[in-house]
PDB file of C-alpha atoms and ligand atoms in Angstrom:
ATOM      1  CA  MET A   1      18.841 -33.728  33.233  1.00  0.00           C
ATOM      2  CA  GLU A   2      21.717 -31.253  33.021  1.00  0.00           C
ATOM      3  CA  ALA A   3      22.505 -29.103  36.014  1.00  0.00           C
ATOM      4  CA  ALA A   4      21.557 -25.461  35.591  1.00  0.00           C
ATOM      5  CA  GLY A   5      24.370 -23.557  33.936  1.00  0.00           C
ATOM      6  CA  ALA A   6      26.099 -26.726  32.639  1.00  0.00           C
ATOM      7  CA  ALA A   7      25.155 -26.113  29.015  1.00  0.00           C
ATOM      8  CA  SER A   8      27.627 -23.964  27.123  1.00  0.00           C
ATOM      9  CA  PRO A   9      27.070 -22.429  23.707  1.00  0.00           C
ATOM     10  CA  PRO A  10      28.036 -24.797  20.886  1.00  0.00           C
ATOM     11  CA  THR A  11      31.366 -23.957  19.326  1.00  0.00           C
ATOM     12  CA  GLU A  12      30.852 -26.057  16.175  1.00  0.00           C
ATOM     13  CA  PRO A  13      27.865 -26.433  13.854  1.00  0.00           C
ATOM     14  CA  PRO A  14      25.587 -29.302  14.932  1.00  0.00           C
ATOM     15  CA  PRO A  15      26.125 -32.627  13.125  1.00  0.00           C
ATOM     16  CA  THR A  16      23.898 -33.241  10.121  1.00  0.00           C
ATOM     17  CA  HIS A  17      21.517 -36.157   9.626  1.00  0.00           C
ATOM     18  CA  PRO A  18      23.289 -38.626   7.249  1.00  0.00           C
ATOM     19  CA  ALA A  19      20.689 -37.928   4.542  1.00  0.00           C
ATOM     20  CA  VAL A  20      21.386 -34.177   4.728  1.00  0.00           C
ATOM     21  CA  ALA A  21      25.186 -34.452   4.800  1.00  0.00           C
ATOM     22  CA  PRO A  22      25.666 -34.395   0.967  1.00  0.00           C
ATOM     23  CA  LEU A  23      23.900 -31.010   0.846  1.00  0.00           C
ATOM     24  CA  ALA A  24      25.782 -29.575   3.839  1.00  0.00           C
ATOM     25  CA  PHE A  25      27.400 -27.090   1.414  1.00  0.00           C
ATOM     26  CA  LEU A  26      24.035 -25.256   1.291  1.00  0.00           C
ATOM     27  CA  LEU A  27      23.431 -25.024   5.045  1.00  0.00           C
ATOM     28  CA  GLY A  28      23.441 -21.639   6.733  1.00  0.00           C
ATOM     29  CA  LYS A  29      22.376 -18.114   5.977  1.00  0.00           C
ATOM     30  CA  TRP A  30      23.232 -16.356   2.697  1.00  0.00           C
ATOM     31  CA  ARG A  31      22.758 -12.749   1.627  1.00  0.00           C
ATOM     32  CA  GLY A  32      23.322 -11.060  -1.703  1.00  0.00           C
ATOM     33  CA  GLU A  33      21.880  -9.437  -4.782  1.00  0.00           C
ATOM     34  CA  GLY A  34      20.086 -10.601  -7.869  1.00  0.00           C
ATOM     35  CA  GLU A  35      18.721  -9.435 -11.174  1.00  0.00           C
ATOM     36  CA  GLY A  36      15.291 -10.303 -12.516  1.00  0.00           C
ATOM     37  CA  SER A  37      14.308 -10.259 -16.163  1.00  0.00           C
ATOM     38  CA  PHE A  38      11.958 -11.837 -18.679  1.00  0.00           C
ATOM     39  CA  PRO A  39      11.011 -10.824 -22.236  1.00  0.00           C
ATOM     40  CA  THR A  40       7.624  -9.522 -21.034  1.00  0.00           C
ATOM     41  CA  ILE A  41       8.830  -7.301 -18.125  1.00  0.00           C
ATOM     42  CA  SER A  42      11.358  -4.567 -17.294  1.00  0.00           C
ATOM     43  CA  SER A  43      14.459  -5.957 -15.602  1.00  0.00           C
ATOM     44  CA  PHE A  44      14.965  -5.176 -11.900  1.00  0.00           C
ATOM     45  CA  ARG A  45      17.549  -5.571  -9.128  1.00  0.00           C
ATOM     46  CA  TYR A  46      16.805  -7.110  -5.757  1.00  0.00           C
ATOM     47  CA  GLY A  47      18.413  -7.954  -2.403  1.00  0.00           C
ATOM     48  CA  GLU A  48      17.940 -11.454  -1.013  1.00  0.00           C
ATOM     49  CA  GLU A  49      18.440 -13.569   2.064  1.00  0.00           C
ATOM     50  CA  LEU A  50      18.315 -17.385   2.040  1.00  0.00           C
ATOM     51  CA  LEU A  51      18.343 -19.696   5.044  1.00  0.00           C
ATOM     52  CA  PHE A  52      18.938 -23.456   4.767  1.00  0.00           C
ATOM     53  CA  SER A  53      18.485 -24.985   8.238  1.00  0.00           C
ATOM     54  CA  HIS A  54      18.303 -28.505   9.641  1.00  0.00           C
ATOM     55  CA  HIS A  55      17.983 -30.610  12.782  1.00  0.00           C
ATOM     56  CA  PRO A  56      20.369 -33.567  13.272  1.00  0.00           C
ATOM     57  CA  SER A  57      17.422 -35.957  13.838  1.00  0.00           C
ATOM     58  CA  LYS A  58      15.582 -35.078  10.578  1.00  0.00           C
ATOM     59  CA  PRO A  59      16.461 -36.096   6.980  1.00  0.00           C
ATOM     60  CA  VAL A  60      15.250 -32.767   5.608  1.00  0.00           C
ATOM     61  CA  ILE A  61      16.467 -29.197   5.074  1.00  0.00           C
ATOM     62  CA  SER A  62      14.130 -26.274   5.814  1.00  0.00           C
ATOM     63  CA  TYR A  63      14.413 -23.428   3.309  1.00  0.00           C
ATOM     64  CA  THR A  64      13.259 -19.815   3.608  1.00  0.00           C
ATOM     65  CA  GLN A  65      13.883 -16.947   1.211  1.00  0.00           C
ATOM     66  CA  LYS A  66      13.006 -13.259   1.284  1.00  0.00           C
ATOM     67  CA  THR A  67      13.750 -10.512  -1.224  1.00  0.00           C
ATOM     68  CA  TRP A  68      13.558  -6.710  -1.260  1.00  0.00           C
ATOM     69  CA  LYS A  69      13.874  -3.885  -3.765  1.00  0.00           C
ATOM     70  CA  ALA A  70      17.562  -3.060  -4.112  1.00  0.00           C
ATOM     71  CA  ALA A  71      16.886   0.685  -4.233  1.00  0.00           C
ATOM     72  CA  SER A  72      14.386   1.117  -1.373  1.00  0.00           C
ATOM     73  CA  GLY A  73      14.493  -2.047   0.756  1.00  0.00           C
ATOM     74  CA  GLU A  74      10.755  -2.561   0.237  1.00  0.00           C
ATOM     75  CA  PRO A  75       9.812  -6.266   0.516  1.00  0.00           C
ATOM     76  CA  MET A  76       9.299  -8.211  -2.719  1.00  0.00           C
ATOM     77  CA  HIS A  77       8.770 -11.943  -3.274  1.00  0.00           C
ATOM     78  CA  ALA A  78       9.243 -14.494  -0.460  1.00  0.00           C
ATOM     79  CA  GLU A  79       9.043 -18.296  -0.369  1.00  0.00           C
ATOM     80  CA  SER A  80       9.729 -21.267   1.865  1.00  0.00           C
ATOM     81  CA  GLY A  81       9.870 -25.020   1.629  1.00  0.00           C
ATOM     82  CA  TYR A  82      11.593 -28.322   2.358  1.00  0.00           C
ATOM     83  CA  TRP A  83      14.437 -30.115   0.601  1.00  0.00           C
ATOM     84  CA  ARG A  84      14.748 -33.924   0.932  1.00  0.00           C
ATOM     85  CA  PRO A  85      18.034 -35.271  -0.495  1.00  0.00           C
ATOM     86  CA  ARG A  86      18.109 -39.033  -1.260  1.00  0.00           C
ATOM     87  CA  PRO A  87      21.154 -41.326  -1.088  1.00  0.00           C
ATOM     88  CA  ASP A  88      20.936 -41.982  -4.873  1.00  0.00           C
ATOM     89  CA  GLY A  89      21.780 -38.340  -5.617  1.00  0.00           C
ATOM     90  CA  SER A  90      18.213 -37.223  -6.288  1.00  0.00           C
ATOM     91  CA  VAL A  91      16.419 -34.526  -4.319  1.00  0.00           C
ATOM     92  CA  ASP A  92      12.730 -33.734  -3.742  1.00  0.00           C
ATOM     93  CA  VAL A  93      11.823 -30.112  -3.024  1.00  0.00           C
ATOM     94  CA  VAL A  94       8.504 -28.418  -2.228  1.00  0.00           C
ATOM     95  CA  ILE A  95       8.258 -24.609  -2.272  1.00  0.00           C
ATOM     96  CA  ALA A  96       5.350 -22.310  -1.371  1.00  0.00           C
ATOM     97  CA  GLN A  97       5.622 -18.798  -2.841  1.00  0.00           C
ATOM     98  CA  SER A  98       4.208 -15.587  -1.338  1.00  0.00           C
ATOM     99  CA  THR A  99       2.223 -15.141  -4.566  1.00  0.00           C
ATOM    100  CA  GLY A 100       0.241 -18.310  -3.750  1.00  0.00           C
ATOM    101  CA  LEU A 101       2.051 -20.433  -6.333  1.00  0.00           C
ATOM    102  CA  ALA A 102       3.187 -23.900  -5.169  1.00  0.00           C
ATOM    103  CA  GLU A 103       6.046 -25.919  -6.686  1.00  0.00           C
ATOM    104  CA  VAL A 104       6.972 -29.598  -6.501  1.00  0.00           C
ATOM    105  CA  GLN A 105      10.537 -29.869  -7.775  1.00  0.00           C
ATOM    106  CA  LYS A 106      12.581 -32.992  -8.522  1.00  0.00           C
ATOM    107  CA  GLY A 107      16.236 -33.023  -9.382  1.00  0.00           C
ATOM    108  CA  SER A 108      19.718 -34.099  -8.520  1.00  0.00           C
ATOM    109  CA  TYR A 109      22.768 -32.935  -6.592  1.00  0.00           C
ATOM    110  CA  ASP A 110      26.511 -33.352  -6.964  1.00  0.00           C
ATOM    111  CA  ALA A 111      28.144 -33.145  -3.523  1.00  0.00           C
ATOM    112  CA  GLU A 112      31.651 -32.759  -4.988  1.00  0.00           C
ATOM    113  CA  LYS A 113      30.782 -30.042  -7.494  1.00  0.00           C
ATOM    114  CA  LYS A 114      28.390 -28.487  -4.927  1.00  0.00           C
ATOM    115  CA  THR A 115      25.576 -28.172  -7.444  1.00  0.00           C
ATOM    116  CA  VAL A 116      21.825 -28.817  -7.358  1.00  0.00           C
ATOM    117  CA  THR A 117      19.585 -28.907 -10.435  1.00  0.00           C
ATOM    118  CA  LEU A 118      15.792 -28.861 -10.065  1.00  0.00           C
ATOM    119  CA  GLN A 119      12.965 -29.153 -12.555  1.00  0.00           C
ATOM    120  CA  SER A 120       9.299 -28.649 -11.708  1.00  0.00           C
ATOM    121  CA  GLU A 121       7.134 -31.741 -11.661  1.00  0.00           C
ATOM    122  CA  LEU A 122       4.114 -29.710 -10.596  1.00  0.00           C
ATOM    123  CA  VAL A 123       3.355 -25.966 -10.621  1.00  0.00           C
ATOM    124  CA  GLY A 124       0.088 -25.307  -8.769  1.00  0.00           C
ATOM    125  CA  ASN A 125      -2.207 -22.308  -8.416  1.00  0.00           C
ATOM    126  CA  ALA A 126      -0.398 -20.356 -11.154  1.00  0.00           C
ATOM    127  CA  SER A 127      -2.232 -18.246 -13.717  1.00  0.00           C
ATOM    128  CA  LYS A 128       0.718 -17.923 -16.142  1.00  0.00           C
ATOM    129  CA  VAL A 129       3.588 -20.183 -15.080  1.00  0.00           C
ATOM    130  CA  LYS A 130       3.856 -23.593 -16.761  1.00  0.00           C
ATOM    131  CA  GLN A 131       7.340 -24.741 -15.727  1.00  0.00           C
ATOM    132  CA  ILE A 132      10.178 -23.685 -13.374  1.00  0.00           C
ATOM    133  CA  THR A 133      13.804 -24.839 -13.266  1.00  0.00           C
ATOM    134  CA  ARG A 134      16.313 -23.891 -10.592  1.00  0.00           C
ATOM    135  CA  THR A 135      20.075 -24.461 -10.568  1.00  0.00           C
ATOM    136  CA  PHE A 136      22.332 -23.734  -7.579  1.00  0.00           C
ATOM    137  CA  GLN A 137      26.100 -23.774  -7.235  1.00  0.00           C
ATOM    138  CA  VAL A 138      28.445 -23.048  -4.343  1.00  0.00           C
ATOM    139  CA  ALA A 139      31.956 -22.022  -5.437  1.00  0.00           C
ATOM    140  CA  ASP A 140      34.642 -20.065  -3.589  1.00  0.00           C
ATOM    141  CA  GLY A 141      32.239 -19.623  -0.652  1.00  0.00           C
ATOM    142  CA  GLU A 142      29.589 -17.965  -2.819  1.00  0.00           C
ATOM    143  CA  LEU A 143      26.184 -19.324  -3.748  1.00  0.00           C
ATOM    144  CA  SER A 144      24.841 -18.531  -7.200  1.00  0.00           C
ATOM    145  CA  TYR A 145      21.580 -19.614  -8.751  1.00  0.00           C
ATOM    146  CA  VAL A 146      19.508 -19.245 -11.891  1.00  0.00           C
ATOM    147  CA  VAL A 147      15.713 -19.603 -11.922  1.00  0.00           C
ATOM    148  CA  GLN A 148      14.105 -20.148 -15.317  1.00  0.00           C
ATOM    149  CA  MET A 149      10.415 -20.244 -16.084  1.00  0.00           C
ATOM    150  CA  ALA A 150       8.085 -20.971 -18.971  1.00  0.00           C
ATOM    151  CA  THR A 151       4.737 -19.174 -19.095  1.00  0.00           C
ATOM    152  CA  ILE A 152       1.634 -19.502 -21.244  1.00  0.00           C
ATOM    153  CA  THR A 153       3.158 -16.959 -23.655  1.00  0.00           C
ATOM    154  CA  THR A 154       6.930 -17.418 -23.302  1.00  0.00           C
ATOM    155  CA  SER A 155       9.288 -20.410 -23.573  1.00  0.00           C
ATOM    156  CA  LEU A 156      11.634 -21.507 -20.772  1.00  0.00           C
ATOM    157  CA  GLN A 157      14.203 -18.806 -20.044  1.00  0.00           C
ATOM    158  CA  PRO A 158      15.863 -17.030 -17.113  1.00  0.00           C
ATOM    159  CA  HIS A 159      13.745 -14.919 -14.736  1.00  0.00           C
ATOM    160  CA  LEU A 160      16.260 -14.628 -11.852  1.00  0.00           C
ATOM    161  CA  ARG A 161      20.035 -14.747 -11.353  1.00  0.00           C
ATOM    162  CA  ALA A 162      21.680 -14.031  -7.995  1.00  0.00           C
ATOM    163  CA  LEU A 163      24.973 -14.244  -6.141  1.00  0.00           C
ATOM    164  CA  LEU A 164      25.025 -14.550  -2.342  1.00  0.00           C
ATOM    165  CA  LYS A 165      27.687 -14.733   0.360  1.00  0.00           C
ATOM    166  CA  ARG A 166      27.446 -16.741   3.559  1.00  0.00           C
ATOM    167  CA  ILE A 167      26.735 -14.565   6.606  1.00  0.00           C
TER     168      ILE A 167
HETATM  169  C1  HEM B   1       7.018 -10.983 -13.088  1.00  0.00           C
HETATM  170  C2  HEM B   1       6.797 -15.628 -11.863  1.00  0.00           C
HETATM  171  C3  HEM B   1      10.247 -14.932  -8.562  1.00  0.00           C
HETATM  172  C4  HEM B   1       9.753 -10.198  -9.201  1.00  0.00           C
HETATM  173  C5  HEM B   1       6.681 -12.310 -13.053  1.00  0.00           C
HETATM  174  C6  HEM B   1       5.720 -12.925 -13.939  1.00  0.00           C
HETATM  175  C7  HEM B   1       5.646 -14.213 -13.576  1.00  0.00           C
HETATM  176  C8  HEM B   1       6.559 -14.427 -12.482  1.00  0.00           C
HETATM  177  C9  HEM B   1       4.757 -15.271 -14.210  1.00  0.00           C
HETATM  178  C10 HEM B   1       4.906 -12.229 -15.063  1.00  0.00           C
HETATM  179  C11 HEM B   1       5.579 -12.490 -16.392  1.00  0.00           C
HETATM  180  C12 HEM B   1       4.672 -12.123 -17.541  1.00  0.00           C
HETATM  181  O1  HEM B   1       3.711 -11.393 -17.308  1.00  0.00           O
HETATM  182  O2  HEM B   1       4.941 -12.571 -18.660  1.00  0.00           O
HETATM  183  C13 HEM B   1       7.754 -15.845 -10.898  1.00  0.00           C
HETATM  184  C14 HEM B   1       8.136 -17.143 -10.396  1.00  0.00           C
HETATM  185  C15 HEM B   1       9.120 -16.944  -9.476  1.00  0.00           C
HETATM  186  C16 HEM B   1       9.336 -15.524  -9.389  1.00  0.00           C
HETATM  187  C17 HEM B   1       7.531 -18.454 -10.850  1.00  0.00           C
HETATM  188  C18 HEM B   1       9.898 -17.936  -8.672  1.00  0.00           C
HETATM  189  C19 HEM B   1      10.154 -19.161  -9.108  1.00  0.00           C
HETATM  190  C20 HEM B   1      10.375 -13.583  -8.407  1.00  0.00           C
HETATM  191  C21 HEM B   1      11.207 -12.937  -7.433  1.00  0.00           C
HETATM  192  C22 HEM B   1      11.046 -11.601  -7.596  1.00  0.00           C
HETATM  193  C23 HEM B   1      10.133 -11.408  -8.695  1.00  0.00           C
HETATM  194  C24 HEM B   1      12.108 -13.664  -6.406  1.00  0.00           C
HETATM  195  C25 HEM B   1      11.664 -10.460  -6.835  1.00  0.00           C
HETATM  196  C26 HEM B   1      12.836 -10.526  -6.257  1.00  0.00           C
HETATM  197  C27 HEM B   1       9.003 -10.000 -10.336  1.00  0.00           C
HETATM  198  C28 HEM B   1       8.738  -8.698 -10.912  1.00  0.00           C
HETATM  199  C29 HEM B   1       7.966  -8.924 -12.036  1.00  0.00           C
HETATM  200  C30 HEM B   1       7.768 -10.359 -12.137  1.00  0.00           C
HETATM  201  C31 HEM B   1       9.205  -7.360 -10.355  1.00  0.00           C
HETATM  202  C32 HEM B   1       7.438  -7.863 -13.024  1.00  0.00           C
HETATM  203  C33 HEM B   1       6.329  -7.070 -12.474  1.00  0.00           C
HETATM  204  C34 HEM B   1       5.145  -7.900 -12.177  1.00  0.00           C
HETATM  205  O3  HEM B   1       4.556  -8.466 -13.115  1.00  0.00           O
HETATM  206  O4  HEM B   1       4.780  -8.019 -10.982  1.00  0.00           O
HETATM  207  N1  HEM B   1       7.178 -13.239 -12.184  1.00  0.00           N
HETATM  208  N2  HEM B   1       8.498 -14.896 -10.269  1.00  0.00           N
HETATM  209  N3  HEM B   1       9.751 -12.630  -9.168  1.00  0.00           N
HETATM  210  N4  HEM B   1       8.436 -10.971 -11.097  1.00  0.00           N
HETATM  211 FE1  HEM B   1       8.534 -12.943 -10.743  1.00  0.00          FE
END
Protein backbone atom coordinates (compact mmCIF):
# COMPACT_ATOMS: atom_id res chain seq x y z
CA MET A 1 0.00 0.00 0.00
CA GLU A 2 1.22 3.52 -0.76
CA ALA A 3 1.85 5.89 2.10
CA ALA A 4 -0.72 8.66 2.41
CA GLY A 5 0.25 11.59 0.23
CA ALA A 6 2.71 9.55 -1.88
CA ALA A 7 0.50 9.53 -4.96
CA SER A 8 1.00 12.51 -7.24
CA PRO A 9 -1.24 13.49 -10.13
CA PRO A 10 -0.25 11.75 -13.37
CA THR A 11 1.66 13.98 -15.73
CA GLU A 12 1.18 11.78 -18.81
CA PRO A 13 -1.88 9.98 -20.18
CA PRO A 14 -2.15 6.42 -18.82
CA PRO A 15 -0.77 3.66 -21.09
CA THR A 16 -3.30 1.98 -23.35
CA HIS A 17 -4.13 -1.73 -23.46
CA PRO A 18 -2.28 -3.17 -26.53
CA ALA A 19 -5.62 -3.85 -28.24
CA VAL A 20 -6.68 -0.21 -27.83
CA ALA A 21 -3.36 1.32 -28.92
CA PRO A 22 -4.19 1.46 -32.69
CA LEU A 23 -7.23 3.63 -31.88
CA ALA A 24 -5.36 5.88 -29.43
CA PHE A 25 -5.90 8.75 -31.91
CA LEU A 26 -9.57 8.80 -30.82
CA LEU A 27 -9.00 8.85 -27.06
CA GLY A 28 -9.98 11.91 -25.06
CA LYS A 29 -12.70 14.51 -25.05
CA TRP A 30 -13.82 16.35 -28.20
CA ARG A 31 -16.18 19.28 -28.65
CA GLY A 32 -17.52 20.92 -31.78
CA GLU A 33 -20.43 21.58 -34.08
CA GLY A 34 -22.37 19.61 -36.61
CA GLU A 35 -25.08 19.89 -39.21
CA GLY A 36 -27.98 17.48 -39.57
CA SER A 37 -29.97 16.94 -42.73
CA PHE A 38 -32.02 14.36 -44.61
CA PRO A 39 -34.39 14.69 -47.59
CA THR A 40 -37.42 14.31 -45.29
CA ILE A 41 -36.50 16.94 -42.63
CA SER A 42 -35.36 20.56 -42.26
CA SER A 43 -31.61 20.83 -41.74
CA PHE A 44 -30.37 21.89 -38.29
CA ARG A 45 -27.16 22.84 -36.47
CA TYR A 46 -26.02 21.24 -33.23
CA GLY A 47 -23.24 21.36 -30.63
CA GLU A 48 -21.62 18.10 -29.58
CA GLU A 49 -19.27 16.56 -27.06
CA LEU A 50 -17.66 13.13 -27.50
CA LEU A 51 -15.65 11.20 -24.93
CA PHE A 52 -13.54 8.14 -25.81
CA SER A 53 -12.14 6.70 -22.56
CA HIS A 54 -10.26 3.55 -21.60
CA HIS A 55 -8.58 1.65 -18.77
CA PRO A 56 -5.10 0.16 -19.36
CA SER A 57 -6.30 -3.31 -18.23
CA LYS A 58 -9.27 -3.50 -20.68
CA PRO A 59 -9.21 -4.11 -24.47
CA VAL A 60 -12.16 -1.78 -25.02
CA ILE A 61 -12.92 1.93 -25.46
CA SER A 62 -15.95 3.45 -23.73
CA TYR A 63 -17.79 6.01 -25.85
CA THR A 64 -20.29 8.68 -24.80
CA GLN A 65 -21.82 11.43 -26.92
CA LYS A 66 -24.20 14.28 -26.16
CA THR A 67 -25.60 16.97 -28.43
CA TRP A 68 -27.49 20.25 -27.96
CA LYS A 69 -29.29 22.80 -30.10
CA ALA A 70 -26.70 25.24 -31.42
CA ALA A 71 -28.99 28.23 -30.89
CA SER A 72 -30.37 27.55 -27.39
CA GLY A 73 -28.18 24.88 -25.78
CA GLU A 74 -31.23 22.66 -25.23
CA PRO A 75 -30.26 18.96 -25.12
CA MET A 76 -30.83 16.89 -28.27
CA HIS A 77 -29.76 13.32 -29.08
CA ALA A 78 -27.33 11.38 -26.85
CA GLU A 79 -25.75 7.93 -27.15
CA SER A 80 -23.13 5.70 -25.58
CA GLY A 81 -21.40 2.43 -26.29
CA TYR A 82 -18.24 0.34 -26.50
CA TRP A 83 -15.61 0.01 -29.22
CA ARG A 84 -13.53 -3.20 -29.44
CA PRO A 85 -10.63 -2.91 -31.92
CA ARG A 86 -9.11 -6.23 -33.11
CA PRO A 87 -5.48 -6.84 -34.12
CA ASP A 88 -6.56 -7.65 -37.72
CA GLY A 89 -7.74 -4.06 -38.25
CA SER A 90 -11.43 -4.76 -37.70
CA VAL A 91 -13.52 -3.14 -34.99
CA ASP A 92 -16.78 -4.13 -33.26
CA VAL A 93 -18.94 -1.32 -31.88
CA VAL A 94 -22.22 -1.34 -29.95
CA ILE A 95 -24.16 1.91 -29.47
CA ALA A 96 -27.34 2.62 -27.48
CA GLN A 97 -29.16 5.81 -28.54
CA SER A 98 -31.32 8.04 -26.32
CA THR A 99 -34.19 7.40 -28.75
CA GLY A 100 -34.16 3.70 -27.76
CA LEU A 101 -32.51 2.58 -30.99
CA ALA A 102 -29.63 0.08 -30.63
CA GLU A 103 -26.81 -0.43 -33.15
CA VAL A 104 -24.32 -3.25 -33.69
CA GLN A 105 -21.62 -1.87 -35.98
CA LYS A 106 -18.74 -3.71 -37.66
CA GLY A 107 -15.95 -2.07 -39.56
CA SER A 108 -12.29 -1.37 -39.89
CA TYR A 109 -9.66 1.14 -38.83
CA ASP A 110 -6.46 2.50 -40.33
CA ALA A 111 -4.11 3.56 -37.53
CA GLU A 112 -1.82 5.48 -39.91
CA LYS A 113 -4.56 7.40 -41.71
CA LYS A 114 -6.45 7.75 -38.38
CA THR A 115 -9.73 6.63 -39.90
CA VAL A 116 -12.54 4.32 -38.79
CA THR A 117 -15.34 3.09 -41.06
CA LEU A 118 -18.41 1.38 -39.58
CA GLN A 119 -21.43 -0.28 -41.14
CA SER A 120 -24.45 -1.51 -39.20
CA GLU A 121 -24.85 -5.25 -38.88
CA LEU A 122 -27.95 -4.82 -36.74
CA VAL A 123 -30.28 -1.86 -36.10
CA GLY A 124 -32.72 -2.73 -33.30
CA ASN A 125 -35.87 -1.13 -31.93
CA ALA A 126 -36.11 1.34 -34.83
CA SER A 127 -39.40 2.27 -36.47
CA LYS A 128 -37.85 3.84 -39.61
CA VAL A 129 -34.10 3.21 -39.71
CA LYS A 130 -32.87 0.26 -41.79
CA GLN A 131 -29.12 0.90 -41.97
CA ILE A 132 -26.48 3.24 -40.45
CA THR A 133 -22.90 3.90 -41.56
CA ARG A 134 -20.39 6.00 -39.65
CA THR A 135 -16.98 7.25 -40.80
CA PHE A 136 -14.48 9.05 -38.55
CA GLN A 137 -11.21 10.77 -39.34
CA VAL A 138 -8.67 12.61 -37.20
CA ALA A 139 -6.55 15.11 -39.16
CA ASP A 140 -4.60 18.15 -37.97
CA GLY A 141 -5.88 17.53 -34.42
CA GLU A 142 -9.52 17.69 -35.50
CA LEU A 143 -12.05 14.87 -35.53
CA SER A 144 -14.62 14.83 -38.32
CA TYR A 145 -17.34 12.30 -38.95
CA VAL A 146 -20.23 11.55 -41.28
CA VAL A 147 -23.24 9.47 -40.23
CA GLN A 148 -25.41 8.12 -43.04
CA MET A 149 -28.69 6.30 -42.69
CA ALA A 150 -31.22 4.47 -44.82
CA THR A 151 -34.86 4.50 -43.74
CA ILE A 152 -37.99 2.69 -44.90
CA THR A 153 -38.62 5.56 -47.34
CA THR A 154 -35.15 6.92 -48.17
CA SER A 155 -31.92 5.37 -49.47
CA LEU A 156 -28.58 5.58 -47.64
CA GLN A 157 -27.43 9.19 -47.39
CA PRO A 158 -25.92 11.64 -44.89
CA HIS A 159 -27.89 12.60 -41.76
CA LEU A 160 -25.01 14.13 -39.74
CA ARG A 161 -21.65 15.80 -40.39
CA ALA A 162 -19.54 17.31 -37.61
CA LEU A 163 -16.11 18.72 -36.85
CA LEU A 164 -14.73 18.60 -33.30
CA LYS A 165 -11.57 19.77 -31.54
CA ARG A 166 -9.85 18.00 -28.67
CA ILE A 167 -10.46 19.70 -25.32
C1 LIG B 1 -34.76 13.01 -37.75
C2 LIG B 1 -32.46 8.84 -37.07
C3 LIG B 1 -28.85 11.18 -34.88
C4 LIG B 1 -31.60 15.11 -34.78
C5 LIG B 1 -34.43 11.68 -37.78
C6 LIG B 1 -35.23 10.66 -38.40
C7 LIG B 1 -34.60 9.50 -38.19
C8 LIG B 1 -33.40 9.77 -37.45
C9 LIG B 1 -35.07 8.13 -38.65
C10 LIG B 1 -36.58 10.86 -39.15
C11 LIG B 1 -36.32 10.90 -40.64
C12 LIG B 1 -37.61 10.76 -41.42
O1 LIG B 1 -38.67 10.97 -40.83
O2 LIG B 1 -37.54 10.45 -42.61
C13 LIG B 1 -31.26 9.13 -36.47
C14 LIG B 1 -30.20 8.18 -36.26
C15 LIG B 1 -29.17 8.84 -35.65
C16 LIG B 1 -29.61 10.20 -35.46
C17 LIG B 1 -30.25 6.72 -36.66
C18 LIG B 1 -27.82 8.35 -35.23
C19 LIG B 1 -27.19 7.38 -35.87
C20 LIG B 1 -29.30 12.44 -34.61
C21 LIG B 1 -28.59 13.43 -33.86
C22 LIG B 1 -29.38 14.53 -33.81
C23 LIG B 1 -30.58 14.24 -34.56
C24 LIG B 1 -27.19 13.24 -33.23
C25 LIG B 1 -29.14 15.85 -33.13
C26 LIG B 1 -27.95 16.36 -32.94
C27 LIG B 1 -32.68 14.90 -35.61
C28 LIG B 1 -33.67 15.91 -35.93
C29 LIG B 1 -34.56 15.31 -36.79
C30 LIG B 1 -34.11 13.95 -37.00
C31 LIG B 1 -33.70 17.33 -35.38
C32 LIG B 1 -35.80 15.97 -37.45
C33 LIG B 1 -36.90 16.18 -36.51
C34 LIG B 1 -37.42 14.90 -35.97
O3 LIG B 1 -37.96 14.09 -36.75
O4 LIG B 1 -37.30 14.67 -34.75
N1 LIG B 1 -33.32 11.12 -37.21
N2 LIG B 1 -30.87 10.34 -35.98
N3 LIG B 1 -30.50 12.96 -35.04
N4 LIG B 1 -32.95 13.75 -36.28
FE1 LIG B 1 -31.87 12.07 -36.21
